[in-house]
mmCIF file with all atom_site columns, C-alpha atoms in Angstrom:
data_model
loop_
_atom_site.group_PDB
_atom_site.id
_atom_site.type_symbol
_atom_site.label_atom_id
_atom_site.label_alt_id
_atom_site.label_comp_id
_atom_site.label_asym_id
_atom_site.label_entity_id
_atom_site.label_seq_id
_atom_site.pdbx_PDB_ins_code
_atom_site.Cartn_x
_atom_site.Cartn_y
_atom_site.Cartn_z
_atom_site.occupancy
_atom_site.B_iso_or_equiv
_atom_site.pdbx_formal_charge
_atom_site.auth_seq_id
_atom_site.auth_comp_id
_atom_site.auth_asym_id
_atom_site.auth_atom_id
_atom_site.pdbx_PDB_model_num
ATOM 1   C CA . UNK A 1 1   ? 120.579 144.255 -24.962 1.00 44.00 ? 1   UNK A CA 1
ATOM 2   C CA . UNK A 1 2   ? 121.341 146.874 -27.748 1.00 45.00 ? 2   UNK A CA 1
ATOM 3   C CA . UNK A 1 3   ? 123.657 149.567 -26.079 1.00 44.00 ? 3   UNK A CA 1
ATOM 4   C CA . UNK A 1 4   ? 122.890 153.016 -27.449 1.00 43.00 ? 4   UNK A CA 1
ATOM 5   C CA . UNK A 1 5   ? 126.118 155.036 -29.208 1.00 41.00 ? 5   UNK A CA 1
ATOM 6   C CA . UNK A 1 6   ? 126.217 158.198 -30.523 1.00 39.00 ? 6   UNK A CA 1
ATOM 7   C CA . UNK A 1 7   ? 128.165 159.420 -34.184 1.00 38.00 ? 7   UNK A CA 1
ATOM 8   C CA . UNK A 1 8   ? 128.480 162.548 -35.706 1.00 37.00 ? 8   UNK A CA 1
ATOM 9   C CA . UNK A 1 9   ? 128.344 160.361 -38.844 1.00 38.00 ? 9   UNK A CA 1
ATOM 10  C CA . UNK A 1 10  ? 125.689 157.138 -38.897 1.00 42.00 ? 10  UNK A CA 1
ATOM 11  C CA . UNK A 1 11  ? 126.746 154.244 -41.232 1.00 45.00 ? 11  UNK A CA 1
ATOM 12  C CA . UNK A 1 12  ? 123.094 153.569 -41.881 1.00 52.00 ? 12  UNK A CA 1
ATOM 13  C CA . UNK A 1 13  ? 121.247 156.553 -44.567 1.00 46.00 ? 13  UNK A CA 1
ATOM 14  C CA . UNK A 1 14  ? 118.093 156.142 -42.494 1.00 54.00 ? 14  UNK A CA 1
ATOM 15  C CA . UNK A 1 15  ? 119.493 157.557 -39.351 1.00 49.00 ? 15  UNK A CA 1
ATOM 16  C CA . UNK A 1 16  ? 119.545 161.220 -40.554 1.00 46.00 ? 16  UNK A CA 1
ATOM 17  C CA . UNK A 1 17  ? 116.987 163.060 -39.012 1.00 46.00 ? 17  UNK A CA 1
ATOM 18  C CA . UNK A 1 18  ? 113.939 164.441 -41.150 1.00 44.00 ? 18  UNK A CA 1
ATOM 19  C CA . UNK A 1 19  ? 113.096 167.644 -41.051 1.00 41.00 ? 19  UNK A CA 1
ATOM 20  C CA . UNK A 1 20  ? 110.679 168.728 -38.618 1.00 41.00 ? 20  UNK A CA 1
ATOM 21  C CA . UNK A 1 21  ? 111.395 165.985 -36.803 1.00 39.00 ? 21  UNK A CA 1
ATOM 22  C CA . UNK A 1 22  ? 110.712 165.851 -32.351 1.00 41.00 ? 22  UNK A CA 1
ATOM 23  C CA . UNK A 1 23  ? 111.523 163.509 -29.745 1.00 41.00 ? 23  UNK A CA 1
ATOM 24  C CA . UNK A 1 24  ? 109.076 164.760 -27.331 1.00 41.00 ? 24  UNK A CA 1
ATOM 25  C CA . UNK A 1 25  ? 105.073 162.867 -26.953 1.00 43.00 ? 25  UNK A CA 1
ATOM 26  C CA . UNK A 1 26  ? 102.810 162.737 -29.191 1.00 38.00 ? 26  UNK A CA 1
ATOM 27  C CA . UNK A 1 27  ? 100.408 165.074 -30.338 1.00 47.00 ? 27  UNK A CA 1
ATOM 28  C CA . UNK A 1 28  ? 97.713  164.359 -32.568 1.00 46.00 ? 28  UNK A CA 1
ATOM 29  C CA . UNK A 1 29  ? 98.420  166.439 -36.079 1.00 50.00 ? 29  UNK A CA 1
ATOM 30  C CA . UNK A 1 30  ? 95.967  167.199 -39.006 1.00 63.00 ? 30  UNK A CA 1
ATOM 31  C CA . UNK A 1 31  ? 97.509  165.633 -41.834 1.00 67.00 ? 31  UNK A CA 1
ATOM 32  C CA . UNK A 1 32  ? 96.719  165.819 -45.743 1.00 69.00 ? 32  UNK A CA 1
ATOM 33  C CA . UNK A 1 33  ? 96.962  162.951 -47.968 1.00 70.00 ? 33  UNK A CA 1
ATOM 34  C CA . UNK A 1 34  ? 100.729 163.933 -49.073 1.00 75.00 ? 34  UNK A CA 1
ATOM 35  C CA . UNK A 1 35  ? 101.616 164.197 -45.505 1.00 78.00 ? 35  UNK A CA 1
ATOM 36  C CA . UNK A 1 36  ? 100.185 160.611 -44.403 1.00 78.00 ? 36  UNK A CA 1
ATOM 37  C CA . UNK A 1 37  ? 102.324 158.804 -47.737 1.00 79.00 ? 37  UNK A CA 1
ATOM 38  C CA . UNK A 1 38  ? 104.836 160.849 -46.849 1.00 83.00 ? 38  UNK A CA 1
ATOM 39  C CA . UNK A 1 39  ? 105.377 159.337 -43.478 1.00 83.00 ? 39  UNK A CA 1
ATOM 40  C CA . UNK A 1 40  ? 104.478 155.584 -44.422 1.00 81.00 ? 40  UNK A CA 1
ATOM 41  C CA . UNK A 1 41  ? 106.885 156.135 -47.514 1.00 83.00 ? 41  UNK A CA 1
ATOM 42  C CA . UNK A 1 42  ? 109.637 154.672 -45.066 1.00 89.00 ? 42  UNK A CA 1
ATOM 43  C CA . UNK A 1 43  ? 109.693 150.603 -45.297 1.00 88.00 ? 43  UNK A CA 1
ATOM 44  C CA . UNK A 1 44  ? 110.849 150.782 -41.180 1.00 92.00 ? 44  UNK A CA 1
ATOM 45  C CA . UNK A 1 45  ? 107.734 153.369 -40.526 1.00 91.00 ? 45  UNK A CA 1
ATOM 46  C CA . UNK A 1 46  ? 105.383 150.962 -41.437 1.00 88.00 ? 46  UNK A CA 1
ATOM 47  C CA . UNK A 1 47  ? 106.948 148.237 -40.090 1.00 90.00 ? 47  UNK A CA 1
ATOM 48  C CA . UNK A 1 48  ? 106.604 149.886 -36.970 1.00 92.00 ? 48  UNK A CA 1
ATOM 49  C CA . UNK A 1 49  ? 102.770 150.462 -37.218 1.00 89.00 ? 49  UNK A CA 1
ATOM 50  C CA . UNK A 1 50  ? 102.083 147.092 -38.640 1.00 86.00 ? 50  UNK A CA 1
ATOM 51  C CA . UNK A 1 51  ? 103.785 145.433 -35.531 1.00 91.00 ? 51  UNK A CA 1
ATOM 52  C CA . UNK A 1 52  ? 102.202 147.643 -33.510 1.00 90.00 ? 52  UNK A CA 1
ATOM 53  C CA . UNK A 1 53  ? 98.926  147.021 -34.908 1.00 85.00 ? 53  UNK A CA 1
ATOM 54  C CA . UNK A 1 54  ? 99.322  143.142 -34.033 1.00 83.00 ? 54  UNK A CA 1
ATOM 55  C CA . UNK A 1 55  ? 99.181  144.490 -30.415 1.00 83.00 ? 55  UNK A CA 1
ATOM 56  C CA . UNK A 1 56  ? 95.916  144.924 -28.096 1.00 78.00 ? 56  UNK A CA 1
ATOM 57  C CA . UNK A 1 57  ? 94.631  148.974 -28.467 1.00 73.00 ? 57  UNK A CA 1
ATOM 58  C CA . UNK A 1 58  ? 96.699  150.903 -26.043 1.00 76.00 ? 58  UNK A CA 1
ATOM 59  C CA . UNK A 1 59  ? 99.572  148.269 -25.404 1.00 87.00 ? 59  UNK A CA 1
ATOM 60  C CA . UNK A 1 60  ? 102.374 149.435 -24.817 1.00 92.00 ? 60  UNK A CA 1
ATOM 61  C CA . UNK A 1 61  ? 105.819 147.507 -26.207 1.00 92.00 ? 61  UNK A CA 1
ATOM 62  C CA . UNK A 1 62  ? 109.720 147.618 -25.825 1.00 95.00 ? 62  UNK A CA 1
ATOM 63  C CA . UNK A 1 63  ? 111.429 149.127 -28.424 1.00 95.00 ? 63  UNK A CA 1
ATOM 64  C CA . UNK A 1 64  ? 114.048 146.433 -28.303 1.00 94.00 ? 64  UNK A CA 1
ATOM 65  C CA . UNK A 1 65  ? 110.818 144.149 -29.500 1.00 94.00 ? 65  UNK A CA 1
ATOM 66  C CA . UNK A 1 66  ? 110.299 146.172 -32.457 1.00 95.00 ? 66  UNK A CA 1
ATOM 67  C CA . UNK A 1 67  ? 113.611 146.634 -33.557 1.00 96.00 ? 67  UNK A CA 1
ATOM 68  C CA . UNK A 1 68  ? 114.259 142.838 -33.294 1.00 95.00 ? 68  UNK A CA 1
ATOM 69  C CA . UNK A 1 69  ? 110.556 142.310 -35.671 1.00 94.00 ? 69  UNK A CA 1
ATOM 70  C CA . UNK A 1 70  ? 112.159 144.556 -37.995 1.00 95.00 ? 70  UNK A CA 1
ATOM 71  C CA . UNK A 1 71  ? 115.069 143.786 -38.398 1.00 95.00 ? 71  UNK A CA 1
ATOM 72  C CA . UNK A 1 72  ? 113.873 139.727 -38.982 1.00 94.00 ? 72  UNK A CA 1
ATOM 73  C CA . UNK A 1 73  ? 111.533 141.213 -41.827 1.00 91.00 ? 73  UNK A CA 1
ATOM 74  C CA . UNK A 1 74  ? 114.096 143.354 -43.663 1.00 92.00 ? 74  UNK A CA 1
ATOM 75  C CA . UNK A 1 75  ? 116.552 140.353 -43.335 1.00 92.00 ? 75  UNK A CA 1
ATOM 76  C CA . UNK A 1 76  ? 113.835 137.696 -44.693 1.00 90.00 ? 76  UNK A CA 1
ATOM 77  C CA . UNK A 1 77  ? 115.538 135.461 -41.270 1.00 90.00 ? 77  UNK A CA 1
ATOM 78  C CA . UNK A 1 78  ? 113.531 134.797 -37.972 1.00 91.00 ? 78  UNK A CA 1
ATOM 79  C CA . UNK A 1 79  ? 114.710 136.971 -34.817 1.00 90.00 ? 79  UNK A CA 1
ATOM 80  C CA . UNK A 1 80  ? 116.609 134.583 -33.810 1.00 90.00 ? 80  UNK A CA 1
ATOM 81  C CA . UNK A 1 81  ? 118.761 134.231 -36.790 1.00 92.00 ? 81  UNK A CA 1
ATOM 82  C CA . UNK A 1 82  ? 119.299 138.076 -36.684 1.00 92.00 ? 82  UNK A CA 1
ATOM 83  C CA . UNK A 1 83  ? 123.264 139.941 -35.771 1.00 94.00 ? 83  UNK A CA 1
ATOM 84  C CA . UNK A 1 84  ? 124.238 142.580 -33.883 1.00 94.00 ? 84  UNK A CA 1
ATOM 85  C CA . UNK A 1 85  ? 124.858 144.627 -36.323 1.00 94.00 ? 85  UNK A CA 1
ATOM 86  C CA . UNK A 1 86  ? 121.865 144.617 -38.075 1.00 94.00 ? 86  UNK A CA 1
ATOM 87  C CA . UNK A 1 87  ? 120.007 145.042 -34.920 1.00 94.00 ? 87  UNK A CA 1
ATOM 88  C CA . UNK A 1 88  ? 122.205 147.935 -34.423 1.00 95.00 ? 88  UNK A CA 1
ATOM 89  C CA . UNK A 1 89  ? 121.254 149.467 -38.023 1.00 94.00 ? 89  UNK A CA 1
ATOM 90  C CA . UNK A 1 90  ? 117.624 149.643 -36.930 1.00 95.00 ? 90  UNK A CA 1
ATOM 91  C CA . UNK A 1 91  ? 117.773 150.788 -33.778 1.00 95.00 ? 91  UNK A CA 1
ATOM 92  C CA . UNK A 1 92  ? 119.424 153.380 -34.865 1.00 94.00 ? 92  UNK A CA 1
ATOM 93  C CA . UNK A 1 93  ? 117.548 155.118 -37.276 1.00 94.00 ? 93  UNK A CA 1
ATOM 94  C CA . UNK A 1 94  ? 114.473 154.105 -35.169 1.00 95.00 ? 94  UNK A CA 1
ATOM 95  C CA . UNK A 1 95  ? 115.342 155.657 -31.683 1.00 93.00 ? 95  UNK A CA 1
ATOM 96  C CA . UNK A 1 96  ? 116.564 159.179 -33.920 1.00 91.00 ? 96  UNK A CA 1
ATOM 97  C CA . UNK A 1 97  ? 114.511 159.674 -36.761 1.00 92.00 ? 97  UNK A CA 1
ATOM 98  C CA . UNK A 1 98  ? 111.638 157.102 -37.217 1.00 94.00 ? 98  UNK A CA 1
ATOM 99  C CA . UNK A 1 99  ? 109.893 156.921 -33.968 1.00 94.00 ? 99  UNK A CA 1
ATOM 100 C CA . UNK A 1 100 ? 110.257 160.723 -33.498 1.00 93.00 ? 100 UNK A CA 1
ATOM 101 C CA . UNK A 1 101 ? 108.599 161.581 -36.727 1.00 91.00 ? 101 UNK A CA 1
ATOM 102 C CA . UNK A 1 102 ? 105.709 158.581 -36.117 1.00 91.00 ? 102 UNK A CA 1
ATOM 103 C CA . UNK A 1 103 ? 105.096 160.854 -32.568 1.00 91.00 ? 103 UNK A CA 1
ATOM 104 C CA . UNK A 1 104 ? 105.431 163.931 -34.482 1.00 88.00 ? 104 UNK A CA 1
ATOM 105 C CA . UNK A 1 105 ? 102.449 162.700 -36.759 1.00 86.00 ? 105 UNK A CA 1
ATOM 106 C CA . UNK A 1 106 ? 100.381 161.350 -33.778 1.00 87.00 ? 106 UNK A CA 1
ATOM 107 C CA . UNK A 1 107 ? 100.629 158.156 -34.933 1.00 89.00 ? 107 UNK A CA 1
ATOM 108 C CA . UNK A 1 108 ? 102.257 156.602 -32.033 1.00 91.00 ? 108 UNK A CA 1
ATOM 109 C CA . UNK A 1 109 ? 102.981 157.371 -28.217 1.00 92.00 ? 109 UNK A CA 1
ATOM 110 C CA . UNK A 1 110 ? 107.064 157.398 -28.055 1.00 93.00 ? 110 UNK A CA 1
ATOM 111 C CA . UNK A 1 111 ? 108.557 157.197 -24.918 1.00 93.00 ? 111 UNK A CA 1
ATOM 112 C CA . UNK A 1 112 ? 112.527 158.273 -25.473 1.00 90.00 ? 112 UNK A CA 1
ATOM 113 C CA . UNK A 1 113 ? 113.313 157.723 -21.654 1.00 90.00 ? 113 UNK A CA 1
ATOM 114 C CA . UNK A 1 114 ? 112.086 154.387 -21.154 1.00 91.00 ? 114 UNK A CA 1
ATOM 115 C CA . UNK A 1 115 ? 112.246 153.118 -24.473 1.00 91.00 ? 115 UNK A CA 1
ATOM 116 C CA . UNK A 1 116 ? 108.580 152.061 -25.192 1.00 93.00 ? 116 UNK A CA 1
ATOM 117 C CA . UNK A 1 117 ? 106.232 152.714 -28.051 1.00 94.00 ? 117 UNK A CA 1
ATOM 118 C CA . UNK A 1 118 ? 102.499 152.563 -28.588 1.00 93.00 ? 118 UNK A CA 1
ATOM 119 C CA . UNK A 1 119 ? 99.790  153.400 -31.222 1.00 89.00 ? 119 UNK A CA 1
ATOM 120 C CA . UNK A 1 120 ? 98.146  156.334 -30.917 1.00 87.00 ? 120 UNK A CA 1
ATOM 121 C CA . UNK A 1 121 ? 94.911  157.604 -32.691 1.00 81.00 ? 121 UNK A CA 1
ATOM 122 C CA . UNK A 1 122 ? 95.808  159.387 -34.986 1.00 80.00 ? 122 UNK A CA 1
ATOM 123 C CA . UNK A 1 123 ? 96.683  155.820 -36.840 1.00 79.00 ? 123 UNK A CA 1
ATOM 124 C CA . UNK A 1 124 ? 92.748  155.245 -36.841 1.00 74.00 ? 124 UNK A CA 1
ATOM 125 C CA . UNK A 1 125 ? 92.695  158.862 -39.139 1.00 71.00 ? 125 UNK A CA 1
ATOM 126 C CA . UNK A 1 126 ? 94.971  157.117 -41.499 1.00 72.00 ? 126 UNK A CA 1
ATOM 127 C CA . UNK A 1 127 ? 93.620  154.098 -41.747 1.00 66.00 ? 127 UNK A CA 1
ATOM 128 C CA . UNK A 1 128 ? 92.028  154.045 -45.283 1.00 61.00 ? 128 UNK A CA 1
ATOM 129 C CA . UNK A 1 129 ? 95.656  155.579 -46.709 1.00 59.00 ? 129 UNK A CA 1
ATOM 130 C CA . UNK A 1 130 ? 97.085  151.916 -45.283 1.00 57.00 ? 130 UNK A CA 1
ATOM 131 C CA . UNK A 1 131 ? 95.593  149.953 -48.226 1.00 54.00 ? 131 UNK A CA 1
ATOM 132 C CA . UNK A 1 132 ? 97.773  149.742 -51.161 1.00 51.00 ? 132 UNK A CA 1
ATOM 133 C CA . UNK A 1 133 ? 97.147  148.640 -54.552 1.00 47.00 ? 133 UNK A CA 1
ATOM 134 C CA . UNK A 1 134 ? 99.856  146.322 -56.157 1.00 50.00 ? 134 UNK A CA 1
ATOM 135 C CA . UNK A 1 135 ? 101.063 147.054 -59.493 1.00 48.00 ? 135 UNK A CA 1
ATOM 136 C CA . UNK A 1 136 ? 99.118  144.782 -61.473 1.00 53.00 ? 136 UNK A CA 1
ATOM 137 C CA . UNK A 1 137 ? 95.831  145.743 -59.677 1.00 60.00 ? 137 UNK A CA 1
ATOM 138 C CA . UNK A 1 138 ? 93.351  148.124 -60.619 1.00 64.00 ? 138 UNK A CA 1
ATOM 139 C CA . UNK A 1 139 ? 91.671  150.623 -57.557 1.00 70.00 ? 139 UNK A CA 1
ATOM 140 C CA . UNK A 1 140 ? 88.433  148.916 -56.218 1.00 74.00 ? 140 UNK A CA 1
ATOM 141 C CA . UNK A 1 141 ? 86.300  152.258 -57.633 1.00 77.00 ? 141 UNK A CA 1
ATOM 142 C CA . UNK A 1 142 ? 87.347  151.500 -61.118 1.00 81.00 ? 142 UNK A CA 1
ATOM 143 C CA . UNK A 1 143 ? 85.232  148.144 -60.680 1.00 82.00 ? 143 UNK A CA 1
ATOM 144 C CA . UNK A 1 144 ? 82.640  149.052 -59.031 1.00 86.00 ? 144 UNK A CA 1
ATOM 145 C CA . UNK A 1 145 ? 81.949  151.576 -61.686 1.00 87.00 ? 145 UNK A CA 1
ATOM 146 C CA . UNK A 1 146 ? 82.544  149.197 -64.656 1.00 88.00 ? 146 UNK A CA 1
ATOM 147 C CA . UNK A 1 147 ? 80.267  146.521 -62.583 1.00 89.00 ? 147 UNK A CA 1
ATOM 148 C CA . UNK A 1 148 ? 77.436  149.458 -62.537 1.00 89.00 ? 148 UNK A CA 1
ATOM 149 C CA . UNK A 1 149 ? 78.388  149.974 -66.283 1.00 90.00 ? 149 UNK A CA 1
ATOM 150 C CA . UNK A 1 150 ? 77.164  146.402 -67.166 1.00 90.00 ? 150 UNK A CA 1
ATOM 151 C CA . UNK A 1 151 ? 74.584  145.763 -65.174 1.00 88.00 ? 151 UNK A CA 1
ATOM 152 C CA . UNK A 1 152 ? 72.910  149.468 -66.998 1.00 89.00 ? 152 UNK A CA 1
ATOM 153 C CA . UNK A 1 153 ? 73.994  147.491 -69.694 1.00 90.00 ? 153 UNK A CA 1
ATOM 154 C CA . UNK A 1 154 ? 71.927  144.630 -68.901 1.00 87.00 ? 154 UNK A CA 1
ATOM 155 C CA . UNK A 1 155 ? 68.977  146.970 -67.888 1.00 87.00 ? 155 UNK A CA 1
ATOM 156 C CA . UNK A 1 156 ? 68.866  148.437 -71.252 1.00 88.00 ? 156 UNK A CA 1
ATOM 157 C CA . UNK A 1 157 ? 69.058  144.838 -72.920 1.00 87.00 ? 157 UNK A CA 1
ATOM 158 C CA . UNK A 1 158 ? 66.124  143.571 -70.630 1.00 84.00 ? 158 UNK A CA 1
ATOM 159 C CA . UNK A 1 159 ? 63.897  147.048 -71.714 1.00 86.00 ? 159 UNK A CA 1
ATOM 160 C CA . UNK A 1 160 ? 64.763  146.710 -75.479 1.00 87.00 ? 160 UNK A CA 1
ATOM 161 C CA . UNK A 1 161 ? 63.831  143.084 -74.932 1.00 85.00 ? 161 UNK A CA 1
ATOM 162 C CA . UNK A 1 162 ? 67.073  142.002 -76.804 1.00 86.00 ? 162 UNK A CA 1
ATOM 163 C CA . UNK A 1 163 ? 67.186  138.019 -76.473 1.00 83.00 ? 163 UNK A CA 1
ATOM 164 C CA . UNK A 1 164 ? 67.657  136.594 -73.770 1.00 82.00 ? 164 UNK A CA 1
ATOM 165 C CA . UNK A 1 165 ? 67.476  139.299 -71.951 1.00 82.00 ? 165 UNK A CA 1
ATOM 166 C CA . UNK A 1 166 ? 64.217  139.742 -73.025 1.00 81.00 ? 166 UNK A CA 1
ATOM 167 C CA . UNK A 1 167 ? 62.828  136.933 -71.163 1.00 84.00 ? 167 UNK A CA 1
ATOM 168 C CA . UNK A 1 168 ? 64.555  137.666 -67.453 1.00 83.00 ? 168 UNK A CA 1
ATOM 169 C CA . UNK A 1 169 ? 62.263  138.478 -65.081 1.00 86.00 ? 169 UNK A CA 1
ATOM 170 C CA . UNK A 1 170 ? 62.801  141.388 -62.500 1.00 84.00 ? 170 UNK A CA 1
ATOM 171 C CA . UNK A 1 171 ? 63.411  138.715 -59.882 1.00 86.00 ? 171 UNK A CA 1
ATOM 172 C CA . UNK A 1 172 ? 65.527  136.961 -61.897 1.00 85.00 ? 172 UNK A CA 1
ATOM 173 C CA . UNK A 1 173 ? 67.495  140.686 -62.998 1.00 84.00 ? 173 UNK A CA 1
ATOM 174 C CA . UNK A 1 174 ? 67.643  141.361 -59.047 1.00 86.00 ? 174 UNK A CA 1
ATOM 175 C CA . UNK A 1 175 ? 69.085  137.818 -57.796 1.00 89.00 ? 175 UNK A CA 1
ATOM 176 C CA . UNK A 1 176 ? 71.874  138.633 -60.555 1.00 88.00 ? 176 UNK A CA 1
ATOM 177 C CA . UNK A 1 177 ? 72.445  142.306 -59.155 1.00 88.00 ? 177 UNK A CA 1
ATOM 178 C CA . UNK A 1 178 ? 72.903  141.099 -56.280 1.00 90.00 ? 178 UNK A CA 1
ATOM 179 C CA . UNK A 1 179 ? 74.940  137.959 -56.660 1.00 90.00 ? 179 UNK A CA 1
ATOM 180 C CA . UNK A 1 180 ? 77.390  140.245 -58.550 1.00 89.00 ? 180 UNK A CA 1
ATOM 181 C CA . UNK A 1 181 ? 77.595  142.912 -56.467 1.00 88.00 ? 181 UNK A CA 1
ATOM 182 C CA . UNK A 1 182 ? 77.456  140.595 -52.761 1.00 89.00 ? 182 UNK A CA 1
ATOM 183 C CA . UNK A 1 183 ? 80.284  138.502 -53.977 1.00 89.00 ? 183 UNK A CA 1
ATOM 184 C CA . UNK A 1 184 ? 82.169  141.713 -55.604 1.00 88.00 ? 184 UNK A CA 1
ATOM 185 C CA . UNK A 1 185 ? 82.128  143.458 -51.903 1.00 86.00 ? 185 UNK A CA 1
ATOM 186 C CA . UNK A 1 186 ? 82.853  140.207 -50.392 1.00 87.00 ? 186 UNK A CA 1
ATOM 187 C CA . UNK A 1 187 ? 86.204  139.983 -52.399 1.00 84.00 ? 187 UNK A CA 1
ATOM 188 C CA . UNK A 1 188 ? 86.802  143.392 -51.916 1.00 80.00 ? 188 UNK A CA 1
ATOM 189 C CA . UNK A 1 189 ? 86.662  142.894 -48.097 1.00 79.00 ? 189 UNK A CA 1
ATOM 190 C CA . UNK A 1 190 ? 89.418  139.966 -48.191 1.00 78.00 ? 190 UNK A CA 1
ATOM 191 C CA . UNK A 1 191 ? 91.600  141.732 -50.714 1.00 70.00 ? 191 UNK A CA 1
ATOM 192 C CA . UNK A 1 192 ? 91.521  144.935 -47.960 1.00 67.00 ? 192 UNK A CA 1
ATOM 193 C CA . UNK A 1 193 ? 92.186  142.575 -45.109 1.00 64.00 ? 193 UNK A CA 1
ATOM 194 C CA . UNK A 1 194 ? 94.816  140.667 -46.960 1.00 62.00 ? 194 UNK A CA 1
ATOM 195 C CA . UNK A 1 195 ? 96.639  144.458 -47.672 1.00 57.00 ? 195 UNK A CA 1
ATOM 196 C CA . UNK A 1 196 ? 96.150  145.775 -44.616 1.00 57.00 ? 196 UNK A CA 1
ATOM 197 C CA . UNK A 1 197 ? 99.237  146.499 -42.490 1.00 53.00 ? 197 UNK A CA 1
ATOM 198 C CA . UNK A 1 198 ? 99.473  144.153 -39.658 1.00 50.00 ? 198 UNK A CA 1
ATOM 199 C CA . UNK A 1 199 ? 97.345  141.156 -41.796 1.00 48.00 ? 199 UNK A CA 1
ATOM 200 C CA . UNK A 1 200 ? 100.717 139.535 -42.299 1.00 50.00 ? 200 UNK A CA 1
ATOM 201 C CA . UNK A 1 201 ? 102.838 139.612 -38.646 1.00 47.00 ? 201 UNK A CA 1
ATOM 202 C CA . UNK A 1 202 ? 104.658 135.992 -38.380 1.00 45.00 ? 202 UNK A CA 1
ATOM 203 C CA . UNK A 1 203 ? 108.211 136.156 -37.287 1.00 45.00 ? 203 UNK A CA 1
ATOM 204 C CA . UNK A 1 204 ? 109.530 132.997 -36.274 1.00 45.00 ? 204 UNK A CA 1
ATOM 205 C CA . UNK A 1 205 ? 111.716 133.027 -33.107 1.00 44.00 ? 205 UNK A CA 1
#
């Protein structure tokens, strides 16, 4: 059981407050684009949804459950292998400034007093901000529009009757249309799921 204590002075740089930051329920909030990265900027935020988001709709957990899932994913160690301390470090900045500003955003239902946590709906509102694209990746739009490119491309080919274009037959144009753009969206679909927060939630115990 993690025992609450109070400093004028927190070891841990993620326990000072943000600004604008409540502890009371949460209220759904109309938030730009800046505002929604601005929240999941935090590695601990989106821990929090992510774990949450491995949970049935409306289930409501212990916040001594999410601190221990954290802290076993910062650590790269199962929650059984985490300390005290480190335990200590997350609860911490949770319980003061993370789950306060999550409520703040409507993202999730925070209750101080008892010490539980659930999603709210606002997190459906964010949803297509929870997608990222890795560093070597290019955004999904970019290749849908250079997949249109080529097969306008190929149109023009099959109208100037350019070999062997020439010789494809609008049947034969459409099953490749729609081979290439069916298994495009298909991939697309798998990379989303695979990105998603919450596709990846196995903490060994």
């Amino acid at each position: 059981m993690i025992q609450e204590r109070r400093s004028q002075q927190p070891d841990d740089p993620d326990t000072t407050p943000d600004r604008d930051t409540t502890t009371g329920t949460a209220r759904e909030t109309d938030l730009d684009r800046d505002d929604i990265f601005d929240v999941l900027s935090n590695g601990r935020r989106r821990y929090a949804i992510e774990y949450l988001k491995g949970h049935d709709e409306g289930e409501t957990i212990d916040l001594s459950d999410l601190v221990d899932y954290i802290a076993a994913r910062e650590n790269d160690t199962t929650v059984g292998q985490v300390s005290y301390k480190q335990r200590k470090r997350v609860y911490s900045s949770l319980r003061q400034t993370h789950l306060p500003k999550l409520s703040d955003c409507g993202l999730v239902e925070y209750d101080r007093g008892r010490g539980t946590i659930a999603l709210a709906d606002g997190v459906r509102e964010v949803q297509m901000h929870l997608e990222y694209v890795p560093e070597d990746d290019i955004p999904w739009c970019y290749h849908y529009l250079g997949l249109a490119s080529i097969m306008g491309t190929v149109v023009g080919l099959v109208w100037l009757g350019v070999y062997p274009f020439g010789d494809l037959t609008t049947a034969g144009f459409g099953t490749i249309l729609t081979a290439a753009f069916g298994v495009s969206a298909v991939v697309h679909t798998i990379h989303t799921k695979r990105n998603e927060l919450g596709s990846d939630l196995e903490v060994d115990r």
